Short mmCIF file of C-alpha atoms and ligand atoms in Angstrom, two decimals:
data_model
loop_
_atom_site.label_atom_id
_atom_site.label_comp_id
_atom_site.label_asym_id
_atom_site.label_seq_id
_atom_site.Cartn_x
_atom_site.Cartn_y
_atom_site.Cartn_z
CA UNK L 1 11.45 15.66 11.17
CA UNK L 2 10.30 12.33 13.20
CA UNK L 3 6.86 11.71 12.06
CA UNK L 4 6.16 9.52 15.00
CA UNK L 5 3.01 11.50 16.11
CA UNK L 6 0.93 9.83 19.00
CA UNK L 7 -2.13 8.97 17.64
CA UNK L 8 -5.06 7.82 20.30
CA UNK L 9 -8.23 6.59 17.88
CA UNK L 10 -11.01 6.87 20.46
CA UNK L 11 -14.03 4.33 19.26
CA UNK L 12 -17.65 3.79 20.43
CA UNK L 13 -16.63 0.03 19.47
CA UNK L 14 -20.82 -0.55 20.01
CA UNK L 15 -22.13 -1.50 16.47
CA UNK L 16 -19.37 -4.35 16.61
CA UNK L 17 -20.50 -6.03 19.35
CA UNK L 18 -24.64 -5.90 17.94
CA UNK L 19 -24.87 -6.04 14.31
CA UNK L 20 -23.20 -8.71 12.06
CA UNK L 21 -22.88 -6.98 9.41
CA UNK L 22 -20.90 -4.67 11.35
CA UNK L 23 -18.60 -7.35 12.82
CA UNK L 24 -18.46 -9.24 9.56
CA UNK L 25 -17.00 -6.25 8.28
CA UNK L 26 -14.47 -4.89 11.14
CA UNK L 27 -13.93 -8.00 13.04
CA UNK L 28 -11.36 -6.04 15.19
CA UNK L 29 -13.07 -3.29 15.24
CA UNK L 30 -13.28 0.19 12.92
CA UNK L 31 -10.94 1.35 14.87
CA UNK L 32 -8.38 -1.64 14.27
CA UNK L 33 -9.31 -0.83 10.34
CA UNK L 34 -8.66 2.70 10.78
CA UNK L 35 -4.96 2.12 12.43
CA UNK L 36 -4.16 -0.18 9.64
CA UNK L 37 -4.70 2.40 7.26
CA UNK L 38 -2.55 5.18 9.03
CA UNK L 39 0.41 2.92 9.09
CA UNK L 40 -0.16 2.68 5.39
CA UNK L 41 0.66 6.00 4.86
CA UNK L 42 2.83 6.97 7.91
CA UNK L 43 5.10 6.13 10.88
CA UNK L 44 2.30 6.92 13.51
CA UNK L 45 2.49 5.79 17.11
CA UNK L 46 -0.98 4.03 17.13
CA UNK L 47 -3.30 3.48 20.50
CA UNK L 48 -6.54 2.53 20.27
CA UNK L 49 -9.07 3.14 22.88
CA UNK L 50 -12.69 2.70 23.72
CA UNK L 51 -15.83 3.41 25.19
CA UNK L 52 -16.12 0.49 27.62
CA UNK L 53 -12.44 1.18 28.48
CA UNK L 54 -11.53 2.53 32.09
CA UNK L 55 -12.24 5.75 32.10
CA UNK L 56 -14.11 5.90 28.86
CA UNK L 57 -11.07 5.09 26.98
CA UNK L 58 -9.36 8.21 27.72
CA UNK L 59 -7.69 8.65 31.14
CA UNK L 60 -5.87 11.89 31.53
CA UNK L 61 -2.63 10.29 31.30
CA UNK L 62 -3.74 9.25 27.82
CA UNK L 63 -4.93 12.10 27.00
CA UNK L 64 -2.37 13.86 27.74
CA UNK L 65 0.02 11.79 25.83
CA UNK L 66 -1.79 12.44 22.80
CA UNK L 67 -1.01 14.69 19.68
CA UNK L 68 -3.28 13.64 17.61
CA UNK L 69 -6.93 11.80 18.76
CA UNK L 70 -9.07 10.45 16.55
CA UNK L 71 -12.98 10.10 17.18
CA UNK L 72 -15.67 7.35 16.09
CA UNK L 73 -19.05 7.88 17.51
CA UNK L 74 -22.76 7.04 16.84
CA UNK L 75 -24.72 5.42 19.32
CA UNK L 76 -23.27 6.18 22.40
CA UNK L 77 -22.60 10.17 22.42
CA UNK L 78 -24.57 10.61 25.22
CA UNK L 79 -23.27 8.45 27.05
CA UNK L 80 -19.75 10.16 27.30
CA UNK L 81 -19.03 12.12 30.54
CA UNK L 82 -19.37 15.59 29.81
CA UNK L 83 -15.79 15.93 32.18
CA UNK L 84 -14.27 14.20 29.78
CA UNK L 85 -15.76 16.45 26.84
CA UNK L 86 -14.80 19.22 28.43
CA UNK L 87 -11.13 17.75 28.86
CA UNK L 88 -10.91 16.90 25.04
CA UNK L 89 -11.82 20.51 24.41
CA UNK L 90 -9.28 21.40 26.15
CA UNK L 91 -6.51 19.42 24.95
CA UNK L 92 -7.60 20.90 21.38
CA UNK L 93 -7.36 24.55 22.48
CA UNK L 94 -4.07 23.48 24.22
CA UNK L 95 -2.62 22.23 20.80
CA UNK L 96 -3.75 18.81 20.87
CA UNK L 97 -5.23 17.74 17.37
CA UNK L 98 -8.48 16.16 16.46
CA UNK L 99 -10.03 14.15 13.80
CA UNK L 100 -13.62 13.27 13.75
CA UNK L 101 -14.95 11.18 11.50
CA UNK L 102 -18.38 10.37 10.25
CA UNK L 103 -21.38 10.33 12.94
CA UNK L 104 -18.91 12.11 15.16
CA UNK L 105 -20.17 15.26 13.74
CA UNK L 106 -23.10 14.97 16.78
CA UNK L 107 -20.19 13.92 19.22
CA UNK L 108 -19.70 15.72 22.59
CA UNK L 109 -16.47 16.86 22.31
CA UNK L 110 -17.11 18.26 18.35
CA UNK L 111 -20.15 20.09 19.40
CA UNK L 112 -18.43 22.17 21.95
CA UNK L 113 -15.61 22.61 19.75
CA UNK L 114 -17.87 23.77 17.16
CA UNK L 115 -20.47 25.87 19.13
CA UNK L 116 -23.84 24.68 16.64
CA UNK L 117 -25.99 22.39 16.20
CA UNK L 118 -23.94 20.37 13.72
CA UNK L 119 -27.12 18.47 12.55
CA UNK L 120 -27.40 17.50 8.89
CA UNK L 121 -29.76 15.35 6.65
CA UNK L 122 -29.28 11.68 6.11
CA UNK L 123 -30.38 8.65 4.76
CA UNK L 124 -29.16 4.93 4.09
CA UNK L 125 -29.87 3.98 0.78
CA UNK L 126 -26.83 2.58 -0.44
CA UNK L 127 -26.08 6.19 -2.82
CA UNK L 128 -22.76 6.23 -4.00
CA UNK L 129 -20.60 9.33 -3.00
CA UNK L 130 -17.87 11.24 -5.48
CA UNK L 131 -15.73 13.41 -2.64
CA UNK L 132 -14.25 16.13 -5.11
CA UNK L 133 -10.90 17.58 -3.67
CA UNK L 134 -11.92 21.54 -3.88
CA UNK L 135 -8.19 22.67 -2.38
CA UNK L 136 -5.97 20.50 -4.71
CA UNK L 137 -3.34 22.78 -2.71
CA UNK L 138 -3.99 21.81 0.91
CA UNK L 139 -2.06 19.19 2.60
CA UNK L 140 -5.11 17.12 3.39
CA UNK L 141 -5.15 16.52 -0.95
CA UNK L 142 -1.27 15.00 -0.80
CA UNK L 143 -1.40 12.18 -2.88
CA UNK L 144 -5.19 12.09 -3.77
CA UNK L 145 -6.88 12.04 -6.78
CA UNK L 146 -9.20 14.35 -8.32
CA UNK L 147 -11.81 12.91 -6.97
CA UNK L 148 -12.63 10.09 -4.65
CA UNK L 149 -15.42 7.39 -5.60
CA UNK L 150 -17.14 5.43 -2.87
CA UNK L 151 -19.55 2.44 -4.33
CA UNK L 152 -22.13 2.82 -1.71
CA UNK L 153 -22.19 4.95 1.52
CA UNK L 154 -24.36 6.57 3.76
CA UNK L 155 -26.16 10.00 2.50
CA UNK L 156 -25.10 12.80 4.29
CA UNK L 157 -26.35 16.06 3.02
CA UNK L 158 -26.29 20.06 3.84
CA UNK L 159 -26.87 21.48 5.40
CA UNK L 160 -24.62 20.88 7.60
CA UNK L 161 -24.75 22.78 11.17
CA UNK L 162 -21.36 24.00 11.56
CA UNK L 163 -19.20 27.12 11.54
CA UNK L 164 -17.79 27.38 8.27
CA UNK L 165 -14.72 25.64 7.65
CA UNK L 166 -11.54 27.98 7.96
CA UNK L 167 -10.37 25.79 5.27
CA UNK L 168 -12.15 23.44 3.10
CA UNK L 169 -10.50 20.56 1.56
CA UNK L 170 -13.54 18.52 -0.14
CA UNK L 171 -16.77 18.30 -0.90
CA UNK L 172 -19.24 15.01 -1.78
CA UNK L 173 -22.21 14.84 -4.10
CA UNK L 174 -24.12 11.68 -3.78
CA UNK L 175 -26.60 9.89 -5.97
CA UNK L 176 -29.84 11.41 -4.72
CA UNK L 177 -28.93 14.35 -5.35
CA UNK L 178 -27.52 16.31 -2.32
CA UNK L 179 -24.22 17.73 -1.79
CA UNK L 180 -21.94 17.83 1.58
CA UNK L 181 -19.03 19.57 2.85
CA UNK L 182 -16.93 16.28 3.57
CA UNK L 183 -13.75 18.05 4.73
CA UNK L 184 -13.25 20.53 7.18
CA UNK L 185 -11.07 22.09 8.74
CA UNK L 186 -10.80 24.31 12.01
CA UNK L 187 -8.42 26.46 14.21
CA UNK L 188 -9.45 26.23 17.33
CA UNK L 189 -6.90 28.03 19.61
CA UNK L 190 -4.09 26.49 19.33
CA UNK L 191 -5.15 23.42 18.20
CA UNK L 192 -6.71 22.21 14.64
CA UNK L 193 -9.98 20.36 14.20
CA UNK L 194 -10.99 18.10 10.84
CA UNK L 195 -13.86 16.55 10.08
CA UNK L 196 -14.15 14.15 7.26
CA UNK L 197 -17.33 12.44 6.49
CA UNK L 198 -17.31 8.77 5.17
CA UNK L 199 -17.70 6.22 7.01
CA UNK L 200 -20.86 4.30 8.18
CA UNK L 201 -20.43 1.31 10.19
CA UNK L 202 -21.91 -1.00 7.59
CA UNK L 203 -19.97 -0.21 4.55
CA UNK L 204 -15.88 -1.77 4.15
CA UNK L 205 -15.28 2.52 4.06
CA UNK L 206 -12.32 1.99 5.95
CA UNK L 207 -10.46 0.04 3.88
CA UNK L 208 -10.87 2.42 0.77
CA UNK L 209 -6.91 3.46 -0.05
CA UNK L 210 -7.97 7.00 -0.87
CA UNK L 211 -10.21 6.95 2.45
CA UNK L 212 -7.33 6.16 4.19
CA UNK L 213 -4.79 8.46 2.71
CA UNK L 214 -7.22 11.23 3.56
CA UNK L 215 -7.41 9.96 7.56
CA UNK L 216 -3.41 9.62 7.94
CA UNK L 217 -3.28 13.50 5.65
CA UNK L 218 -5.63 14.75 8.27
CA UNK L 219 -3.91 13.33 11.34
CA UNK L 220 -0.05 14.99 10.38
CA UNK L 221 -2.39 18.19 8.91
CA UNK L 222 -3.90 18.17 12.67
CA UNK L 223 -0.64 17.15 14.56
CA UNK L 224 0.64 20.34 16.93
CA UNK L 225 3.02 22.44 15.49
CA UNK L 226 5.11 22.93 18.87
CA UNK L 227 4.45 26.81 18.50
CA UNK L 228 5.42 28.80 21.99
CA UNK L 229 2.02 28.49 24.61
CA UNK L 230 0.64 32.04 24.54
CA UNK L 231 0.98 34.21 27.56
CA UNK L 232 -2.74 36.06 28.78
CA UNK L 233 -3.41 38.33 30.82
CA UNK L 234 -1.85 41.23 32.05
CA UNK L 235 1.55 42.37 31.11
CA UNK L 236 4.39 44.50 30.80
CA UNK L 237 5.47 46.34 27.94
CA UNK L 238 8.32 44.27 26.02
CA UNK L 239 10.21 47.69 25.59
CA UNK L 240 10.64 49.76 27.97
ZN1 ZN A 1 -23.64 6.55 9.70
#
């Protein structure tokens, strides 16, 4: 089977263009970090997109030409057209996949797709996270570890305002003490959401080998299966 998914990685691209640190550390961007590490680990058709793009990044065209879109968002949630939201949901219950990552957990297009809050503690204090894989069997944990260290990260802790995972691939404990669900994963009609954790805009997170792997696992895990669209509504018997 080609592999040649089309991946659209949708970023804010905001902390770049204010903090130093942040540009020091993604010069082309997170997003630009987070393609390089796909191609690592797979023969992906790459676009990346953003915010202060026409349309928000994500014309229908593009949208539509997606399988698999990735999200990066933090300061700017608000700021995307709730149209659009409503389009990514959508796509998702159409087939299209979806992988949000870090602060994207308070994203537009996540919170419909989820239906809560999705709030969770936090703090930035430079704790280091261990991500245990807790479904050595799921195809999210190909080629992983046992267990994935990260030096220093942001806190995240539970809990964490979602529906519960239909299948959960790994969990984080961090220095201070709290524990996360780190990654999820979701059916949403006939699409798949997954939400994995790491990744704060001032740590080199995206260039972590086993982050990575766990991004490109995500995106084929989340990539449409090309199952028959569903007819609704009212029918006629199959056998008559
Ligand atoms: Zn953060």
């Amino acid at each position: 089977m080609s592999e040649a998914f089309r991946v659209t990685i949708w970023h804010e691209f905001r902390h770049e263009k204010r903090n130093p640190v942040v540009s020091a550390l993604y010069p082309q961007g997170m997003h630009a970090a987070i393609a390089d590490g796909l191609r690592m680990f797979g023969d992906f058709d790459i676009r990346l997109v953003a915010l202060d793009d026409p349309e928000q990044g994500l014309p229908e065209a593009t949208l539509n030409n997606t399988d698999v879109l990735v999200w990066w968002g933090h300061l700017a949630h608000h700021e995307v057209a709730d149209a659009l939201a409503e389009r990514v949901q959508q796509r998702v219950l159409d087939g299209m996949g979806l992988v949000v990552l870090h602060s994207g957990h308070m994203s537009k297009p996540f919170r419909r797709l989820m239906g809560t809050g999705c709030m969770l503690k936090w703090r930035e204090a430079d704790d280091n996270e261990r991500i245990w894989i807790v479904n050595p069997g799921h195809a999210i944990a190909r080629g992983l570890p046992e267990r994935i260290e990260i030096e220093a990260e942001e806190m995240y802790g539970e809990h964490f305002d979602v529906p519960t995972p239909d299948e959960l691939v790994a969990i984080s404990w961090f220095k201070g003490g709290e524990v996360f669900r780190s990654a999820c994963c979701w059916y949403r009609g006939a699409g798949r959401v997954f939400y994995f954790r790491p990744g704060h805009e001032t740590y080199p997170t995206y260039y972590h080998q086993d982050v990575r792997r766990v991004i490109a696992n995500g995106v084929r895990w989340a990539a449409p299966v090309g199952g028959a669209a569903p007819l609704r509504g009212n029918t006629q018997p199959v056998q008559s």
